[in-house]
Amino acid sequence: MLKLRTLNCSARRAHVLRRWFSETGSGSRLTRPASGTIPQPPEPINLALPSSAEPFIKYSDAFVDRGYTKSDIFLHPDFISDDEHDLLVRSCNKKLKRLANTYEMGHFDKRINNYRECSVSAWLPHKRGVAGRVSQAMDRAVDPDPVDLPDRASNGKSAGWTTVGKYDGQIRHILDRVWDLFPASFTWLPPHILDLHEDGEILPHVDNPEYSGFVVGGLCLLGPAVSTFKHVDDPSVRVDVLLAPKSLYFMTNRIRYQFTHEITVDPSQRAWMGQPVARARRISLMFRDAKEPKGGWSSLVSAAIPSF
């Protein structure tokens, strides 16, 4: 087993989590890439919008006329089943009760209100995370992970083998379908639970590009919401997305780096096809890839120490 100072230092992890949201106004920490300098992954991301997504996405005329790429916002309605949705909700509620029992009225950068959040490292297989990349850089085999094993007995019921949590194995297999949409070279941060109270809101912001990589996305649980994406320099270039329960969405390319996103309590923006979208508690199970260090994953080897 490897222990990484950069990963196991709780203070640093909390620091990173606090800075996942960055302001886009004056004095922002966000550096907005100019046209043509959007960071690109080593392997292309090939996310194709299913036809079922069309009723859930609205592009402004300016977005279309200026040739922005529609697939930069990916949406897959009904990505998970009803049973999978309910399992994730129960599991998220248990994690939140233990790790983030109360709602916070304000985020440090004033971009989100009435929320609670936590990360779940148990749901990320070692082979998909930073620890696995460091092991590979050291030419060491990635430690076997018990929840990488099949979690179903021949009778279709849980095999009951997992040593992490009663349902963590089943959850990992659900989340594997998300990670498998991307190149195998992607390295992932632990899934992040963001619970937004029915009276909560997410104000316009761009997720800080210094603390995660090329994509940001989430599985939508519980209540629906309308998320609005606007270009940081021209709000008329926008995309509105109805995030229904069981949907999976991802921001990539220009949407990831050059568009703010928000979920507002403003009734005028909480409507779809002329019908109001009721305010309700919602959970997003968030996915972010890890930003590779400038020196490559091997540069973290010096920070790794073996367990004795």
PDB file of N, CA and C in Angstrom, residues 212-261:
ATOM      1  N   SER A 212      -8.978  20.912 -10.785  1.00  0.00           N
ATOM      2  CA  SER A 212      -9.445  19.687 -11.423  1.00  0.00           C
ATOM      3  C   SER A 212      -9.164  19.820 -12.914  1.00  0.00           C
ATOM      4  N   GLY A 213      -9.523  18.786 -13.676  1.00  0.00           N
ATOM      5  CA  GLY A 213      -9.048  18.702 -15.043  1.00  0.00           C
ATOM      6  C   GLY A 213     -10.025  19.150 -16.111  1.00  0.00           C
ATOM      7  N   PHE A 214     -10.203  18.289 -17.106  1.00  0.00           N
ATOM      8  CA  PHE A 214     -10.855  18.681 -18.353  1.00  0.00           C
ATOM      9  C   PHE A 214     -12.381  18.619 -18.313  1.00  0.00           C
ATOM     10  N   VAL A 215     -12.949  17.869 -17.384  1.00  0.00           N
ATOM     11  CA  VAL A 215     -14.396  17.666 -17.396  1.00  0.00           C
ATOM     12  C   VAL A 215     -14.967  17.824 -15.986  1.00  0.00           C
ATOM     13  N   VAL A 216     -16.213  18.286 -15.928  1.00  0.00           N
ATOM     14  CA  VAL A 216     -16.978  18.360 -14.685  1.00  0.00           C
ATOM     15  C   VAL A 216     -18.377  17.865 -15.017  1.00  0.00           C
ATOM     16  N   GLY A 217     -18.902  16.972 -14.189  1.00  0.00           N
ATOM     17  CA  GLY A 217     -20.236  16.456 -14.467  1.00  0.00           C
ATOM     18  C   GLY A 217     -20.894  15.917 -13.227  1.00  0.00           C
ATOM     19  N   GLY A 218     -22.096  15.370 -13.411  1.00  0.00           N
ATOM     20  CA  GLY A 218     -22.802  14.849 -12.252  1.00  0.00           C
ATOM     21  C   GLY A 218     -23.973  13.961 -12.621  1.00  0.00           C
ATOM     22  N   LEU A 219     -24.292  13.054 -11.700  1.00  0.00           N
ATOM     23  CA  LEU A 219     -25.521  12.280 -11.754  1.00  0.00           C
ATOM     24  C   LEU A 219     -26.563  13.022 -10.927  1.00  0.00           C
ATOM     25  N   CYS A 220     -27.743  13.228 -11.492  1.00  0.00           N
ATOM     26  CA  CYS A 220     -28.780  14.035 -10.855  1.00  0.00           C
ATOM     27  C   CYS A 220     -29.749  13.142 -10.087  1.00  0.00           C
ATOM     28  N   LEU A 221     -29.924  13.462  -8.815  1.00  0.00           N
ATOM     29  CA  LEU A 221     -30.779  12.674  -7.939  1.00  0.00           C
ATOM     30  C   LEU A 221     -31.825  13.575  -7.292  1.00  0.00           C
ATOM     31  N   LEU A 222     -32.953  12.978  -6.961  1.00  0.00           N
ATOM     32  CA  LEU A 222     -34.077  13.662  -6.313  1.00  0.00           C
ATOM     33  C   LEU A 222     -34.711  14.700  -7.238  1.00  0.00           C
ATOM     34  N   GLY A 223     -34.794  15.970  -6.849  1.00  0.00           N
ATOM     35  CA  GLY A 223     -35.578  16.950  -7.585  1.00  0.00           C
ATOM     36  C   GLY A 223     -34.937  17.424  -8.877  1.00  0.00           C
ATOM     37  N   PRO A 224     -35.770  17.912  -9.820  1.00  0.00           N
ATOM     38  CA  PRO A 224     -35.261  18.480 -11.074  1.00  0.00           C
ATOM     39  C   PRO A 224     -34.792  19.908 -10.866  1.00  0.00           C
ATOM     40  N   ALA A 225     -34.039  20.400 -11.824  1.00  0.00           N
ATOM     41  CA  ALA A 225     -33.579  21.787 -11.789  1.00  0.00           C
ATOM     42  C   ALA A 225     -33.218  22.216 -13.203  1.00  0.00           C
ATOM     43  N   VAL A 226     -33.237  23.526 -13.426  1.00  0.00           N
ATOM     44  CA  VAL A 226     -32.763  24.097 -14.687  1.00  0.00           C
ATOM     45  C   VAL A 226     -31.393  24.702 -14.424  1.00  0.00           C
ATOM     46  N   SER A 227     -30.410  24.247 -15.169  1.00  0.00           N
ATOM     47  CA  SER A 227     -29.053  24.796 -15.069  1.00  0.00           C
ATOM     48  C   SER A 227     -28.788  25.652 -16.307  1.00  0.00           C
ATOM     49  N   THR A 228     -28.287  26.854 -16.076  1.00  0.00           N
ATOM     50  CA  THR A 228     -28.028  27.797 -17.162  1.00  0.00           C
ATOM     51  C   THR A 228     -26.527  28.008 -17.305  1.00  0.00           C
ATOM     52  N   PHE A 229     -26.051  27.912 -18.535  1.00  0.00           N
ATOM     53  CA  PHE A 229     -24.638  28.101 -18.864  1.00  0.00           C
ATOM     54  C   PHE A 229     -24.520  29.339 -19.747  1.00  0.00           C
ATOM     55  N   LYS A 230     -23.672  30.300 -19.337  1.00  0.00           N
ATOM     56  CA  LYS A 230     -23.504  31.535 -20.096  1.00  0.00           C
ATOM     57  C   LYS A 230     -22.027  31.806 -20.337  1.00  0.00           C
ATOM     58  N   HIS A 231     -21.716  32.278 -21.539  1.00  0.00           N
ATOM     59  CA  HIS A 231     -20.332  32.636 -21.835  1.00  0.00           C
ATOM     60  C   HIS A 231     -19.895  33.780 -20.930  1.00  0.00           C
ATOM     61  N   VAL A 232     -18.670  33.690 -20.411  1.00  0.00           N
ATOM     62  CA  VAL A 232     -18.214  34.682 -19.432  1.00  0.00           C
ATOM     63  C   VAL A 232     -18.124  36.081 -20.022  1.00  0.00           C
ATOM     64  N   ASP A 233     -17.978  36.212 -21.337  1.00  0.00           N
ATOM     65  CA  ASP A 233     -17.850  37.518 -21.966  1.00  0.00           C
ATOM     66  C   ASP A 233     -19.120  37.991 -22.649  1.00  0.00           C
ATOM     67  N   ASP A 234     -20.071  37.068 -22.899  1.00  0.00           N
ATOM     68  CA  ASP A 234     -21.295  37.435 -23.607  1.00  0.00           C
ATOM     69  C   ASP A 234     -22.432  36.541 -23.139  1.00  0.00           C
ATOM     70  N   PRO A 235     -23.234  36.990 -22.174  1.00  0.00           N
ATOM     71  CA  PRO A 235     -24.310  36.164 -21.626  1.00  0.00           C
ATOM     72  C   PRO A 235     -25.374  35.751 -22.644  1.00  0.00           C
ATOM     73  N   SER A 236     -25.405  36.407 -23.811  1.00  0.00           N
ATOM     74  CA  SER A 236     -26.381  35.992 -24.819  1.00  0.00           C
ATOM     75  C   SER A 236     -26.014  34.634 -25.421  1.00  0.00           C
ATOM     76  N   VAL A 237     -24.756  34.238 -25.268  1.00  0.00           N
ATOM     77  CA  VAL A 237     -24.315  32.907 -25.692  1.00  0.00           C
ATOM     78  C   VAL A 237     -24.557  31.971 -24.517  1.00  0.00           C
ATOM     79  N   ARG A 238     -25.630  31.234 -24.584  1.00  0.00           N
ATOM     80  CA  ARG A 238     -26.053  30.461 -23.418  1.00  0.00           C
ATOM     81  C   ARG A 238     -26.684  29.138 -23.817  1.00  0.00           C
ATOM     82  N   VAL A 239     -26.716  28.259 -22.832  1.00  0.00           N
ATOM     83  CA  VAL A 239     -27.396  26.975 -22.967  1.00  0.00           C
ATOM     84  C   VAL A 239     -28.187  26.756 -21.690  1.00  0.00           C
ATOM     85  N   ASP A 240     -29.432  26.344 -21.832  1.00  0.00           N
ATOM     86  CA  ASP A 240     -30.249  25.973 -20.686  1.00  0.00           C
ATOM     87  C   ASP A 240     -30.503  24.472 -20.740  1.00  0.00           C
ATOM     88  N   VAL A 241     -30.355  23.825 -19.588  1.00  0.00           N
ATOM     89  CA  VAL A 241     -30.482  22.369 -19.524  1.00  0.00           C
ATOM     90  C   VAL A 241     -31.426  22.002 -18.392  1.00  0.00           C
ATOM     91  N   LEU A 242     -32.407  21.189 -18.696  1.00  0.00           N
ATOM     92  CA  LEU A 242     -33.282  20.649 -17.659  1.00  0.00           C
ATOM     93  C   LEU A 242     -32.627  19.383 -17.117  1.00  0.00           C
ATOM     94  N   LEU A 243     -32.223  19.455 -15.856  1.00  0.00           N
ATOM     95  CA  LEU A 243     -31.564  18.328 -15.197  1.00  0.00           C
ATOM     96  C   LEU A 243     -32.610  17.534 -14.431  1.00  0.00           C
ATOM     97  N   ALA A 244     -33.097  16.494 -15.056  1.00  0.00           N
ATOM     98  CA  ALA A 244     -34.115  15.654 -14.425  1.00  0.00           C
ATOM     99  C   ALA A 244     -33.433  14.568 -13.598  1.00  0.00           C
ATOM    100  N   PRO A 245     -34.123  14.048 -12.589  1.00  0.00           N
ATOM    101  CA  PRO A 245     -33.562  12.929 -11.833  1.00  0.00           C
ATOM    102  C   PRO A 245     -33.169  11.774 -12.765  1.00  0.00           C
ATOM    103  N   LYS A 246     -32.076  11.123 -12.430  1.00  0.00           N
ATOM    104  CA  LYS A 246     -31.495   9.989 -13.157  1.00  0.00           C
ATOM    105  C   LYS A 246     -30.675  10.417 -14.368  1.00  0.00           C
ATOM    106  N   SER A 247     -30.576  11.739 -14.618  1.00  0.00           N
ATOM    107  CA  SER A 247     -29.790  12.234 -15.744  1.00  0.00           C
ATOM    108  C   SER A 247     -28.310  12.295 -15.385  1.00  0.00           C
ATOM    109  N   LEU A 248     -27.482  12.145 -16.401  1.00  0.00           N
ATOM    110  CA  LEU A 248     -26.045  12.353 -16.286  1.00  0.00           C
ATOM    111  C   LEU A 248     -25.665  13.507 -17.208  1.00  0.00           C
ATOM    112  N   TYR A 249     -24.881  14.465 -16.689  1.00  0.00           N
ATOM    113  CA  TYR A 249     -24.431  15.567 -17.534  1.00  0.00           C
ATOM    114  C   TYR A 249     -22.935  15.764 -17.343  1.00  0.00           C
ATOM    115  N   PHE A 250     -22.297  16.351 -18.369  1.00  0.00           N
ATOM    116  CA  PHE A 250     -20.884  16.709 -18.290  1.00  0.00           C
ATOM    117  C   PHE A 250     -20.649  18.008 -19.038  1.00  0.00           C
ATOM    118  N   MET A 251     -19.777  18.844 -18.459  1.00  0.00           N
ATOM    119  CA  MET A 251     -19.265  20.035 -19.128  1.00  0.00           C
ATOM    120  C   MET A 251     -17.855  19.723 -19.634  1.00  0.00           C
ATOM    121  N   THR A 252     -17.598  19.981 -20.898  1.00  0.00           N
ATOM    122  CA  THR A 252     -16.277  19.771 -21.463  1.00  0.00           C
ATOM    123  C   THR A 252     -15.898  20.981 -22.320  1.00  0.00           C
ATOM    124  N   ASN A 253     -14.636  21.024 -22.709  1.00  0.00           N
ATOM    125  CA  ASN A 253     -14.135  21.991 -23.679  1.00  0.00           C
ATOM    126  C   ASN A 253     -14.540  23.424 -23.278  1.00  0.00           C
ATOM    127  N   ARG A 254     -15.143  24.200 -24.187  1.00  0.00           N
ATOM    128  CA  ARG A 254     -15.436  25.605 -23.887  1.00  0.00           C
ATOM    129  C   ARG A 254     -16.489  25.761 -22.793  1.00  0.00           C
ATOM    130  N   ILE A 255     -17.460  24.877 -22.734  1.00  0.00           N
ATOM    131  CA  ILE A 255     -18.452  24.961 -21.665  1.00  0.00           C
ATOM    132  C   ILE A 255     -17.763  24.798 -20.311  1.00  0.00           C
ATOM    133  N   ARG A 256     -16.789  23.928 -20.244  1.00  0.00           N
ATOM    134  CA  ARG A 256     -16.059  23.707 -18.988  1.00  0.00           C
ATOM    135  C   ARG A 256     -15.263  24.944 -18.565  1.00  0.00           C
ATOM    136  N   TYR A 257     -14.592  25.597 -19.526  1.00  0.00           N
ATOM    137  CA  TYR A 257     -13.623  26.630 -19.180  1.00  0.00           C
ATOM    138  C   TYR A 257     -14.110  28.062 -19.393  1.00  0.00           C
ATOM    139  N   GLN A 258     -15.082  28.273 -20.271  1.00  0.00           N
ATOM    140  CA  GLN A 258     -15.440  29.641 -20.654  1.00  0.00           C
ATOM    141  C   GLN A 258     -16.896  30.007 -20.379  1.00  0.00           C
ATOM    142  N   PHE A 259     -17.652  29.108 -19.768  1.00  0.00           N
ATOM    143  CA  PHE A 259     -19.049  29.371 -19.461  1.00  0.00           C
ATOM    144  C   PHE A 259     -19.286  29.248 -17.960  1.00  0.00           C
ATOM    145  N   THR A 260     -20.028  30.200 -17.405  1.00  0.00           N
ATOM    146  CA  THR A 260     -20.502  30.027 -16.034  1.00  0.00           C
ATOM    147  C   THR A 260     -21.678  29.059 -16.040  1.00  0.00           C
ATOM    148  N   HIS A 261     -21.941  28.475 -14.885  1.00  0.00           N
ATOM    149  CA  HIS A 261     -23.167  27.682 -14.729  1.00  0.00           C
ATOM    150  C   HIS A 261     -23.808  28.049 -13.406  1.00  0.00           C
TER     151      HIS A 261
END
